[in-house]
CSV table of C-alpha atoms in Angstrom, one decimal:
chain,number,residue,atom,x,y,z
A,1435,THR,CA,124.7,148.9,-93.0
A,1436,PRO,CA,125.5,147.3,-89.6
A,1437,THR,CA,124.8,149.3,-86.5
A,1438,ILE,CA,127.9,150.2,-84.5
A,1439,PRO,CA,127.2,149.6,-80.8
A,1440,THR,CA,127.5,152.7,-78.6
A,1441,ALA,CA,128.2,152.9,-74.9
A,1442,THR,CA,124.6,153.8,-74.3
A,1443,SER,CA,123.3,150.9,-76.3
A,1444,GLU,CA,125.7,148.4,-74.6
A,1445,ARG,CA,124.5,149.6,-71.2
A,1446,ALA,CA,120.8,149.2,-72.2
A,1447,ALA,CA,121.5,145.7,-73.4
A,1448,THR,CA,122.7,144.7,-70.0
A,1449,GLU,CA,119.8,146.4,-68.1
A,1450,ALA,CA,116.4,145.0,-67.3
A,1451,PRO,CA,113.7,145.6,-70.0
A,1452,LEU,CA,111.5,148.6,-69.5
A,1453,THR,CA,108.3,146.6,-70.2
A,1454,LEU,CA,107.3,143.0,-69.7
A,1455,THR,CA,109.2,140.5,-71.7
A,1456,THR,CA,110.3,136.9,-71.2
A,1457,GLU,CA,113.5,137.5,-73.2
A,1458,PRO,CA,115.7,139.5,-70.7
A,1459,PRO,CA,119.5,139.9,-70.8
A,1460,ARG,CA,121.3,137.3,-68.8
A,1461,PRO,CA,124.5,138.9,-67.5
A,1462,LEU,CA,124.4,137.5,-63.9
A,1463,GLY,CA,126.7,134.7,-62.9
A,1464,PHE,CA,127.0,132.8,-59.6
A,1465,THR,CA,129.2,135.4,-57.9
A,1466,ASP,CA,126.8,138.2,-58.9
A,1467,GLN,CA,123.9,136.4,-57.4
A,1468,LEU,CA,125.7,135.2,-54.3
A,1469,ALA,CA,126.7,138.8,-53.6
A,1470,LEU,CA,123.2,140.1,-54.3
A,1471,TRP,CA,121.5,137.6,-52.0
A,1472,GLY,CA,124.2,137.8,-49.4
A,1473,ASN,CA,123.7,141.5,-49.2
A,1474,LEU,CA,119.9,141.1,-49.1
A,1475,GLY,CA,120.3,138.6,-46.2
A,1476,ILE,CA,122.6,140.9,-44.3
A,1477,SER,CA,120.0,143.3,-42.9
A,1478,LEU,CA,119.2,145.3,-39.8
A,1479,PHE,CA,115.9,143.3,-39.8
A,1480,GLY,CA,118.1,140.2,-39.2
A,1481,PRO,CA,118.9,141.0,-35.6
A,1482,LEU,CA,115.4,142.2,-35.0
A,1483,THR,CA,114.0,138.9,-36.3
A,1484,GLY,CA,116.6,137.0,-34.4
A,1485,ALA,CA,115.6,138.7,-31.2
A,1486,LEU,CA,112.0,137.7,-31.8
A,1487,ILE,CA,113.2,134.1,-32.4
A,1488,ALA,CA,115.1,134.1,-29.1
A,1489,THR,CA,112.2,135.4,-27.0
A,1490,THR,CA,109.8,133.0,-28.8
A,1491,ALA,CA,112.0,129.9,-28.3
A,1492,GLY,CA,113.1,130.8,-24.7
A,1493,SER,CA,116.7,129.5,-24.8
A,1494,VAL,CA,119.8,130.0,-26.8
A,1495,GLY,CA,120.1,126.4,-27.9
A,1496,LEU,CA,116.5,126.2,-29.2
A,1497,ALA,CA,116.7,129.7,-30.8
A,1498,LEU,CA,119.9,128.8,-32.7
A,1499,ALA,CA,118.4,125.5,-33.8
A,1500,ALA,CA,115.2,127.2,-34.9
A,1501,VAL,CA,117.3,129.7,-36.9
A,1502,VAL,CA,119.2,126.9,-38.8
A,1503,VAL,CA,116.1,124.8,-39.4
A,1504,GLY,CA,113.9,127.7,-40.5
A,1505,CYS,CA,116.5,129.4,-42.7
A,1506,GLY,CA,117.4,126.0,-44.2
A,1507,ILE,CA,113.8,125.3,-45.2
A,1508,GLY,CA,113.3,128.9,-46.4
A,1509,ALA,CA,116.5,128.9,-48.4
A,1510,ILE,CA,115.5,125.7,-50.3
A,1511,LEU,CA,112.2,127.3,-51.4
A,1512,LEU,CA,114.0,130.5,-52.2
A,1513,GLY,CA,116.5,128.7,-54.4
A,1514,ALA,CA,113.7,126.8,-56.1
A,1515,SER,CA,111.8,130.0,-56.9
A,1516,ALA,CA,115.0,131.5,-58.4
A,1517,VAL,CA,115.2,128.5,-60.8
A,1518,MET,CA,111.7,129.2,-62.0
A,1519,GLY,CA,112.8,132.7,-63.1
A,1520,THR,CA,115.8,131.4,-65.0
A,1521,ALA,CA,113.8,128.6,-66.7
A,1522,THR,CA,111.0,130.9,-67.9
A,1523,GLY,CA,112.8,134.2,-68.3
A,1524,ALA,CA,109.8,135.8,-66.6
A,1525,PRO,CA,109.5,138.0,-63.5
A,1526,ALA,CA,108.3,136.3,-60.3
A,1527,MET,CA,104.6,137.0,-60.5
A,1528,VAL,CA,104.5,136.2,-64.2
A,1529,THR,CA,106.1,132.8,-63.5
A,1530,LEU,CA,103.1,132.0,-61.4
A,1531,ARG,CA,101.0,132.0,-64.6
A,1532,GLY,CA,102.6,128.6,-65.1
A,1533,LEU,CA,101.2,127.4,-61.7
A,1534,VAL,CA,97.7,129.0,-61.6
A,1535,GLY,CA,97.2,130.5,-65.0
A,1536,ARG,CA,97.2,134.2,-66.1
A,1537,ARG,CA,93.9,134.9,-64.3
A,1538,GLY,CA,94.9,132.9,-61.2
A,1539,SER,CA,98.2,134.8,-60.9
A,1540,VAL,CA,96.4,138.1,-60.3
A,1541,LEU,CA,95.6,137.3,-56.6
A,1542,PRO,CA,99.1,136.4,-55.5
A,1543,THR,CA,100.3,139.4,-57.6
A,1544,LEU,CA,98.1,141.8,-55.6
A,1545,LEU,CA,99.2,140.1,-52.3
A,1546,ASN,CA,102.8,140.5,-53.4
A,1547,ILE,CA,102.4,144.1,-54.3
A,1548,ALA,CA,100.9,144.7,-50.8
A,1549,GLN,CA,103.7,142.8,-49.0
A,1550,ASN,CA,106.5,144.5,-51.1
A,1551,ILE,CA,105.2,148.0,-50.4
A,1552,GLY,CA,105.0,147.0,-46.7
A,1553,TRP,CA,108.5,145.7,-46.7
A,1554,ALA,CA,109.9,148.7,-48.6
A,1555,THR,CA,108.2,150.9,-46.0
A,1556,MET,CA,109.6,148.9,-43.1
A,1557,GLU,CA,113.1,148.9,-44.6
A,1558,ILE,CA,113.0,152.7,-44.9
A,1559,ILE,CA,111.7,152.9,-41.3
A,1560,VAL,CA,114.5,150.7,-40.0
A,1561,ILE,CA,117.1,152.8,-41.8
A,1562,SER,CA,115.7,156.0,-40.3
A,1563,THR,CA,115.4,154.4,-36.9
A,1564,ALA,CA,119.0,153.3,-37.0
A,1565,ALA,CA,120.1,156.7,-38.1
A,1566,VAL,CA,118.2,158.3,-35.2
A,1567,ALA,CA,120.0,156.0,-32.8
A,1568,VAL,CA,123.3,157.2,-34.2
A,1569,VAL,CA,122.8,161.0,-34.9
A,1570,GLY,CA,119.5,162.0,-33.1
A,1571,ASP,CA,115.8,162.4,-33.6
A,1572,ALA,CA,116.1,165.5,-35.8
A,1573,TRP,CA,117.5,163.4,-38.6
A,1574,ARG,CA,114.6,161.0,-38.9
A,1575,TRP,CA,112.8,162.6,-41.9
A,1576,PRO,CA,116.0,163.5,-43.8
A,1577,PHE,CA,117.0,159.9,-43.6
A,1578,VAL,CA,113.6,158.7,-44.6
A,1579,ILE,CA,113.7,160.8,-47.7
A,1580,LEU,CA,117.4,159.9,-48.5
A,1581,ALA,CA,116.7,156.2,-48.1
A,1582,GLY,CA,113.6,156.3,-50.2
A,1583,ALA,CA,115.3,158.3,-52.9
A,1584,ALA,CA,118.3,156.0,-53.0
A,1585,ALA,CA,116.1,152.9,-53.2
A,1586,THR,CA,114.1,154.3,-56.0
A,1587,ILE,CA,117.1,155.3,-58.1
A,1588,MET,CA,118.5,151.8,-57.7
A,1589,ALA,CA,115.2,150.3,-58.7
A,1590,ILE,CA,115.3,152.4,-61.9
A,1591,ARG,CA,118.7,150.8,-62.8
A,1592,PRO,CA,118.5,147.4,-61.1
A,1593,LEU,CA,121.2,145.3,-62.8
A,1594,GLY,CA,123.7,148.1,-62.5
A,1595,SER,CA,122.9,148.2,-58.8
A,1596,VAL,CA,123.5,144.4,-58.4
A,1597,ARG,CA,127.0,144.8,-59.9
A,1598,LEU,CA,127.7,147.7,-57.6
A,1599,LEU,CA,126.7,145.6,-54.6
A,1600,ARG,CA,129.1,142.9,-55.7
A,1601,LYS,CA,132.1,145.2,-56.2
A,1602,VAL,CA,131.8,147.5,-53.2
A,1603,MET,CA,129.3,146.9,-50.4
A,1604,VAL,CA,129.9,143.2,-49.8
A,1605,TRP,CA,133.4,143.7,-48.3
A,1606,LEU,CA,132.5,146.6,-46.1
A,1607,VAL,CA,129.5,144.7,-44.8
A,1608,LEU,CA,131.5,141.6,-44.0
A,1609,ALA,CA,133.9,143.6,-42.0
A,1610,ALA,CA,131.2,145.4,-40.0
A,1611,SER,CA,129.4,142.0,-39.4
A,1612,VAL,CA,132.5,140.3,-38.0
A,1613,PHE,CA,133.1,143.4,-35.7
A,1614,LEU,CA,129.6,143.3,-34.4
A,1615,PHE,CA,129.7,139.6,-33.7
A,1616,VAL,CA,132.9,139.9,-31.7
A,1617,GLN,CA,131.7,142.8,-29.7
A,1618,VAL,CA,128.4,141.2,-28.8
A,1619,LEU,CA,130.0,137.9,-27.8
A,1620,LEU,CA,132.5,139.7,-25.5
A,1621,GLN,CA,129.6,140.9,-23.4
A,1622,PRO,CA,128.4,138.9,-20.3
A,1623,ARG,CA,125.6,136.5,-20.9
A,1624,GLN,CA,122.1,137.1,-19.4
A,1625,SER,CA,118.9,135.1,-19.2
A,1626,ILE,CA,116.2,135.3,-21.9
A,1627,PRO,CA,112.8,136.7,-20.8
A,1628,GLN,CA,110.3,133.9,-20.5
A,1629,ASN,CA,107.1,136.0,-20.7
A,1630,LEU,CA,106.8,135.8,-24.5
A,1631,VAL,CA,107.9,132.1,-25.0
A,1632,LEU,CA,105.7,130.2,-27.5
A,1633,GLY,CA,108.0,127.3,-28.3
A,1634,PHE,CA,110.5,125.9,-30.8
A,1635,TRP,CA,108.2,125.6,-33.9
A,1636,PRO,CA,106.7,129.1,-33.7
A,1637,ALA,CA,110.3,130.3,-33.6
A,1638,VAL,CA,111.1,128.2,-36.7
A,1639,ASP,CA,108.0,129.8,-38.4
A,1640,LEU,CA,109.5,133.2,-37.8
A,1641,ALA,CA,112.8,132.2,-39.4
A,1642,ILE,CA,111.1,130.6,-42.4
A,1643,ALA,CA,108.8,133.6,-42.9
A,1644,GLY,CA,111.8,136.0,-42.9
A,1645,VAL,CA,113.5,134.0,-45.7
A,1646,ILE,CA,110.4,133.1,-47.6
A,1647,SER,CA,109.3,136.7,-47.8
A,1648,PHE,CA,112.0,137.0,-50.6
A,1649,ALA,CA,110.7,134.0,-52.6
A,1650,PRO,CA,108.1,136.1,-54.4
A,1651,LEU,CA,111.0,138.4,-55.5
A,1652,ALA,CA,113.6,135.8,-56.5
A,1653,ALA,CA,112.7,135.4,-60.2
A,1654,ASP,CA,112.8,139.1,-60.7
A,1655,TYR,CA,116.6,138.8,-60.5
A,1656,SER,CA,117.2,135.2,-61.4
A,1657,ARG,CA,115.6,135.7,-64.8
A,1658,HIS,CA,118.8,137.5,-65.7
A,1659,SER,CA,120.9,134.5,-64.5
A,1660,ARG,CA,123.1,132.6,-67.0
A,1661,THR,CA,122.3,129.2,-65.6
A,1662,ARG,CA,119.7,127.5,-63.4
A,1663,ARG,CA,122.4,126.1,-61.1
A,1664,ALA,CA,123.9,129.6,-60.5
A,1665,ALA,CA,120.4,130.9,-59.7
A,1666,PHE,CA,119.6,128.2,-57.2
A,1667,TRP,CA,122.9,128.2,-55.3
A,1668,GLY,CA,123.4,132.0,-55.5
A,1669,ALA,CA,120.0,132.6,-53.9
A,1670,SER,CA,119.9,129.7,-51.4
A,1671,LEU,CA,123.5,129.9,-50.2
A,1672,GLY,CA,123.8,133.7,-50.3
A,1673,TYR,CA,120.6,134.5,-48.5
A,1674,GLY,CA,120.4,131.4,-46.3
A,1675,LEU,CA,123.9,131.7,-44.8
A,1676,ALA,CA,123.6,135.5,-44.3
A,1677,ALA,CA,120.2,135.1,-42.7
A,1678,ILE,CA,121.5,132.4,-40.3
A,1679,ALA,CA,124.4,134.7,-39.3
A,1680,TYR,CA,122.2,137.8,-38.7
A,1681,TYR,CA,119.4,136.0,-37.0
A,1682,ALA,CA,122.0,134.5,-34.7
A,1683,LEU,CA,123.4,138.0,-34.1
A,1684,GLY,CA,119.9,138.9,-32.8
A,1685,VAL,CA,119.8,135.9,-30.6
A,1686,PHE,CA,123.1,136.8,-29.0
A,1687,ALA,CA,122.1,140.4,-28.7
A,1688,VAL,CA,119.2,139.4,-26.5
A,1689,VAL,CA,121.4,137.0,-24.4
A,1690,ASN,CA,124.6,139.0,-24.2
A,1691,LEU,CA,123.2,142.6,-24.2
A,1692,GLY,CA,119.8,141.9,-22.5
A,1693,ALA,CA,118.4,144.0,-25.4
A,1694,SER,CA,114.8,144.8,-25.9
A,1695,ASP,CA,115.8,147.5,-28.5
A,1696,VAL,CA,118.4,145.6,-30.5
A,1697,ILE,CA,119.5,148.4,-32.8
A,1698,THR,CA,120.1,150.9,-30.0
A,1699,ALA,CA,122.0,148.2,-28.0
A,1700,LEU,CA,124.3,147.5,-31.0
A,1701,VAL,CA,124.9,151.2,-31.5
A,1702,THR,CA,126.1,151.6,-27.9
A,1703,LEU,CA,128.8,149.0,-28.3
A,1704,PRO,CA,132.4,150.3,-28.7
A,1705,ALA,CA,132.6,151.7,-32.3
A,1706,GLY,CA,129.1,150.1,-32.8
A,1707,ALA,CA,127.8,153.3,-34.4
A,1708,ILE,CA,130.4,153.0,-37.2
A,1709,ALA,CA,129.4,149.4,-37.9
A,1710,ILE,CA,125.7,150.2,-37.8
A,1711,THR,CA,126.3,153.1,-40.1
A,1712,ILE,CA,127.8,150.8,-42.7
A,1713,LEU,CA,124.9,148.4,-42.3
A,1714,LEU,CA,122.5,151.3,-42.5
A,1715,VAL,CA,123.9,152.3,-45.9
A,1716,ASP,CA,123.7,148.6,-47.0
A,1717,GLU,CA,120.1,148.4,-45.9
A,1718,VAL,CA,119.1,150.5,-48.9
A,1719,ASP,CA,119.5,147.4,-51.1
A,1720,GLU,CA,116.6,145.7,-49.3
A,1721,ALA,CA,114.4,148.7,-49.9
A,1722,PHE,CA,115.5,148.8,-53.5
A,1723,ALA,CA,114.7,145.1,-54.0
A,1724,ASN,CA,111.2,145.6,-52.7
A,1725,VAL,CA,110.6,148.7,-54.8
A,1726,TYR,CA,111.9,147.0,-57.9
A,1727,SER,CA,110.0,143.8,-57.3
A,1728,THR,CA,106.8,145.8,-56.8
A,1729,THR,CA,107.3,147.2,-60.3
A,1730,MET,CA,107.8,143.7,-61.7
A,1731,SER,CA,104.6,142.6,-60.0
A,1732,VAL,CA,102.7,145.5,-61.5
A,1733,HIS,CA,104.0,144.4,-64.9
A,1734,ASN,CA,102.0,141.2,-64.6
A,1735,ILE,CA,98.8,143.3,-64.6
A,1736,VAL,CA,100.0,146.3,-66.7
A,1737,PRO,CA,102.7,144.8,-68.9
A,1738,ARG,CA,103.3,147.8,-71.2
A,1739,LEU,CA,103.8,150.5,-68.5
A,1740,ASP,CA,107.5,151.7,-68.3
A,1741,ARG,CA,108.9,150.2,-65.1
A,1742,ARG,CA,110.8,153.4,-64.3
A,1743,ILE,CA,107.5,155.2,-63.9
A,1744,ILE,CA,106.2,152.4,-61.7
A,1745,ALA,CA,109.3,152.4,-59.6
A,1746,LEU,CA,109.1,156.2,-59.0
A,1747,MET,CA,105.4,155.9,-57.9
A,1748,ILE,CA,106.2,153.0,-55.6
A,1749,GLY,CA,109.2,154.6,-54.1
A,1750,VAL,CA,107.4,157.8,-53.3
A,1751,THR,CA,104.5,155.8,-51.7
A,1752,ALA,CA,106.8,153.8,-49.5
A,1753,THR,CA,108.8,156.9,-48.5
A,1754,LEU,CA,105.7,158.7,-47.4
A,1755,LEU,CA,104.4,155.7,-45.5
A,1756,ALA,CA,107.7,155.3,-43.8
A,1757,GLY,CA,107.6,158.8,-42.6
A,1758,LEU,CA,104.1,158.4,-41.1
A,1759,LEU,CA,104.2,154.8,-39.7
A,1760,ASN,CA,106.2,152.8,-37.1
A,1761,PHE,CA,107.1,149.1,-36.7
A,1762,GLY,CA,103.8,148.2,-35.0
A,1763,GLN,CA,102.8,144.6,-35.6
A,1764,TYR,CA,106.1,143.4,-37.2
A,1765,GLN,CA,105.9,139.9,-35.6
A,1766,SER,CA,102.3,139.5,-36.7
A,1767,PHE,CA,103.3,140.7,-40.2
A,1768,LEU,CA,105.9,138.0,-40.4
A,1769,PHE,CA,103.4,135.3,-39.5
A,1770,LEU,CA,100.8,136.5,-41.9
A,1771,ILE,CA,103.4,136.6,-44.7
A,1772,GLY,CA,104.3,133.1,-43.9
A,1773,SER,CA,100.8,131.8,-44.0
A,1774,VAL,CA,100.3,133.2,-47.6
A,1775,PHE,CA,103.6,132.6,-49.3
A,1776,VAL,CA,105.0,129.5,-47.5
A,1777,PRO,CA,102.3,127.2,-48.9
A,1778,LEU,CA,102.2,129.0,-52.2
A,1779,TYR,CA,105.9,128.4,-52.9
A,1780,ALA,CA,105.7,124.9,-51.6
A,1781,VAL,CA,103.0,124.2,-54.1
A,1782,ALA,CA,105.0,126.0,-56.8
A,1783,ALA,CA,108.2,124.0,-56.1
A,1784,VAL,CA,106.4,120.6,-56.1
A,1785,ASP,CA,104.5,121.4,-59.3
A,1786,PHE,CA,107.5,122.9,-61.2
A,1787,PHE,CA,110.0,120.2,-60.4
A,1788,PHE,CA,107.9,117.1,-60.0
A,1789,VAL,CA,104.7,117.6,-61.9
A,1790,SER,CA,105.4,120.0,-64.7
A,1791,ARG,CA,109.0,119.0,-65.0
A,1792,GLN,CA,110.3,122.6,-65.3
A,1793,ARG,CA,108.0,123.4,-68.2
A,1794,TRP,CA,105.5,126.2,-67.4
A,1795,ASP,CA,103.3,128.2,-69.8
A,1796,VAL,CA,103.7,131.8,-68.7
A,1797,SER,CA,102.0,133.3,-71.7
A,1798,THR,CA,98.9,135.6,-71.7
A,1799,THR,CA,96.8,132.5,-72.7
A,1800,SER,CA,98.0,130.2,-69.8
A,1801,PRO,CA,94.9,128.5,-68.4
A,1802,LEU,CA,93.6,128.5,-64.9
A,1803,ARG,CA,94.7,125.4,-63.0
A,1804,ILE,CA,92.5,124.3,-60.2
A,1805,ALA,CA,94.7,121.7,-58.5
A,1806,PRO,CA,97.4,124.2,-57.4
A,1807,VAL,CA,94.8,126.7,-56.2
A,1808,ILE,CA,93.2,123.9,-54.0
A,1809,ALA,CA,96.6,122.8,-52.7
A,1810,TRP,CA,97.6,126.4,-51.9
A,1811,ALA,CA,94.2,127.0,-50.1
A,1812,CYS,CA,94.7,123.8,-48.1
A,1813,GLY,CA,98.2,124.9,-46.9
A,1814,PHE,CA,96.9,128.4,-46.0
A,1815,VAL,CA,94.1,126.9,-43.9
A,1816,VAL,CA,96.4,124.5,-42.1
A,1817,TYR,CA,98.8,127.2,-41.3
A,1818,GLN,CA,96.1,129.3,-39.7
A,1819,LEU,CA,94.6,126.4,-37.8
A,1820,VAL,CA,98.0,125.4,-36.3
A,1821,TYR,CA,99.0,129.0,-35.4
A,1822,PRO,CA,96.3,131.7,-35.9
A,1823,GLY,CA,98.8,134.5,-35.0
A,1824,THR,CA,98.0,137.6,-33.0
A,1825,VAL,CA,96.2,140.0,-35.3
A,1826,PRO,CA,93.0,141.1,-33.6
A,1827,GLY,CA,89.9,139.7,-35.3
A,1828,TRP,CA,91.8,137.5,-37.7
A,1829,ALA,CA,93.3,135.4,-34.9
A,1830,ASP,CA,90.0,135.3,-33.1
A,1831,PHE,CA,88.3,133.8,-36.1
A,1832,TRP,CA,90.8,131.0,-36.5
A,1833,THR,CA,90.9,130.3,-32.8
A,1834,TRP,CA,87.1,130.0,-32.8
A,1835,LEU,CA,87.3,127.7,-35.8
A,1836,ASP,CA,89.8,125.5,-34.0
A,1837,GLY,CA,87.3,125.2,-31.2
A,1838,ARG,CA,84.4,124.4,-33.4
A,1839,ILE,CA,86.2,121.5,-35.1
A,1840,GLY,CA,87.8,120.3,-31.8
A,1841,LEU,CA,91.4,120.9,-33.0
A,1842,VAL,CA,94.1,121.3,-30.4
A,1843,PRO,CA,97.4,121.8,-32.4
A,1844,PRO,CA,100.2,119.8,-30.8
A,1845,GLY,CA,103.1,121.9,-29.4
A,1846,TRP,CA,105.6,120.1,-31.6
A,1847,LEU,CA,103.9,121.0,-34.8
A,1848,GLY,CA,105.0,124.1,-36.6
A,1849,SER,CA,102.5,126.0,-38.8
A,1850,SER,CA,105.0,126.5,-41.7
A,1851,VAL,CA,106.2,122.8,-41.7
A,1852,ALA,CA,102.5,121.7,-41.5
A,1853,ALA,CA,101.5,124.0,-44.4
A,1854,ILE,CA,104.5,122.9,-46.5
A,1855,ALA,CA,103.7,119.2,-45.9
A,1856,VAL,CA,100.0,119.5,-46.6
A,1857,SER,CA,100.1,121.8,-49.6
A,1858,GLY,CA,103.0,120.0,-51.2
A,1859,SER,CA,101.4,116.6,-50.7
A,1860,VAL,CA,98.0,117.8,-52.1
A,1861,MET,CA,99.8,119.3,-55.1
A,1862,LEU,CA,101.9,116.2,-55.8
A,1863,VAL,CA,98.9,113.8,-55.5
A,1864,SER,CA,96.5,115.9,-57.5
A,1865,GLY,CA,99.0,116.9,-60.1
A,1866,LEU,CA,100.0,113.3,-60.8
A,1867,LEU,CA,96.5,112.0,-60.9
A,1868,LEU,CA,94.7,114.8,-62.7
């Protein structure tokens, strides 16, 4: 007797599987993904990152150029990583089995779990910080708990959350964004402080790192895409254009508001509190994305554990951390993320499109591949040698190593661009020859 579909079974058929599978439902079209990635690119972290880019570049022209170049490079790698998910039907860290084998994928999986918990924590922190700027210090913990709970609930029902973002939040966010841009640009221009200037390419590295931080998440959503084309353009255009806009907002906030605390400066604009409140609500989707993608990463190690249980555990962890920590070394965090995932996804893109021809083995028996591991390691080392960052101890070691080998990185060379060029070239040559 044929089974008559019920409302519950139909909803389940269009939701993400509860355990690891490479045969997910594929209800997402181009507009769904464009709205998802546009919402993820519109973030309160955008102005914060843009402000860092401005003070790193030292001028408006260089900062805006760094934003466009960095976001463009990052968006291409993001779109490529989205195609990997559509082609394999696997979550992001499981797709990397095709690159480095099942055993080799464990290391990037652990690194991605760490960065996603870190990002989820930071997203909840920025939500509570923005809330404090609007309504006062007494509301910090309530907003931490509220944001953490909302992100966790969305992670339990991810595809439903994506459809909600497309139908509702995108329009409110666009209106708030246009309003903030107009208000900021109406303010008188001031000079950018020169005490933190590092140059154009370090500013590009910040922009790339901000975008590439989502590459290890892309396949978690694009595996539900109907086509590879929709996955690529939805991710690259949606996130890339939104990131350019919001990083530029941060640049102009530094120049037109003279802001060291960008969020507070935006709140003090006429009706700025209303616009920031809308963005504050929208910010929950970034926390949701990081909580959900952490669960997908965990599935690469524990494939049979119900993702709802994982999401609940990760959400509670990130919420508690957000209540106890502050922004701290955000800039250093961005550079460190860039050094790990920029060369990794450069290697992945080169291998997937030019060496393996979009055919990856993501099964539990996928073999360890040495060539991609070597290429990734080369890119990581080059990144650190060109720009060691500012993390105490870690930066000191790479600076010492620069001295030992007599390397003086030229000022025109960016660490991300150098890492992409080296790791991609090593992968291409070794992949075609071996």
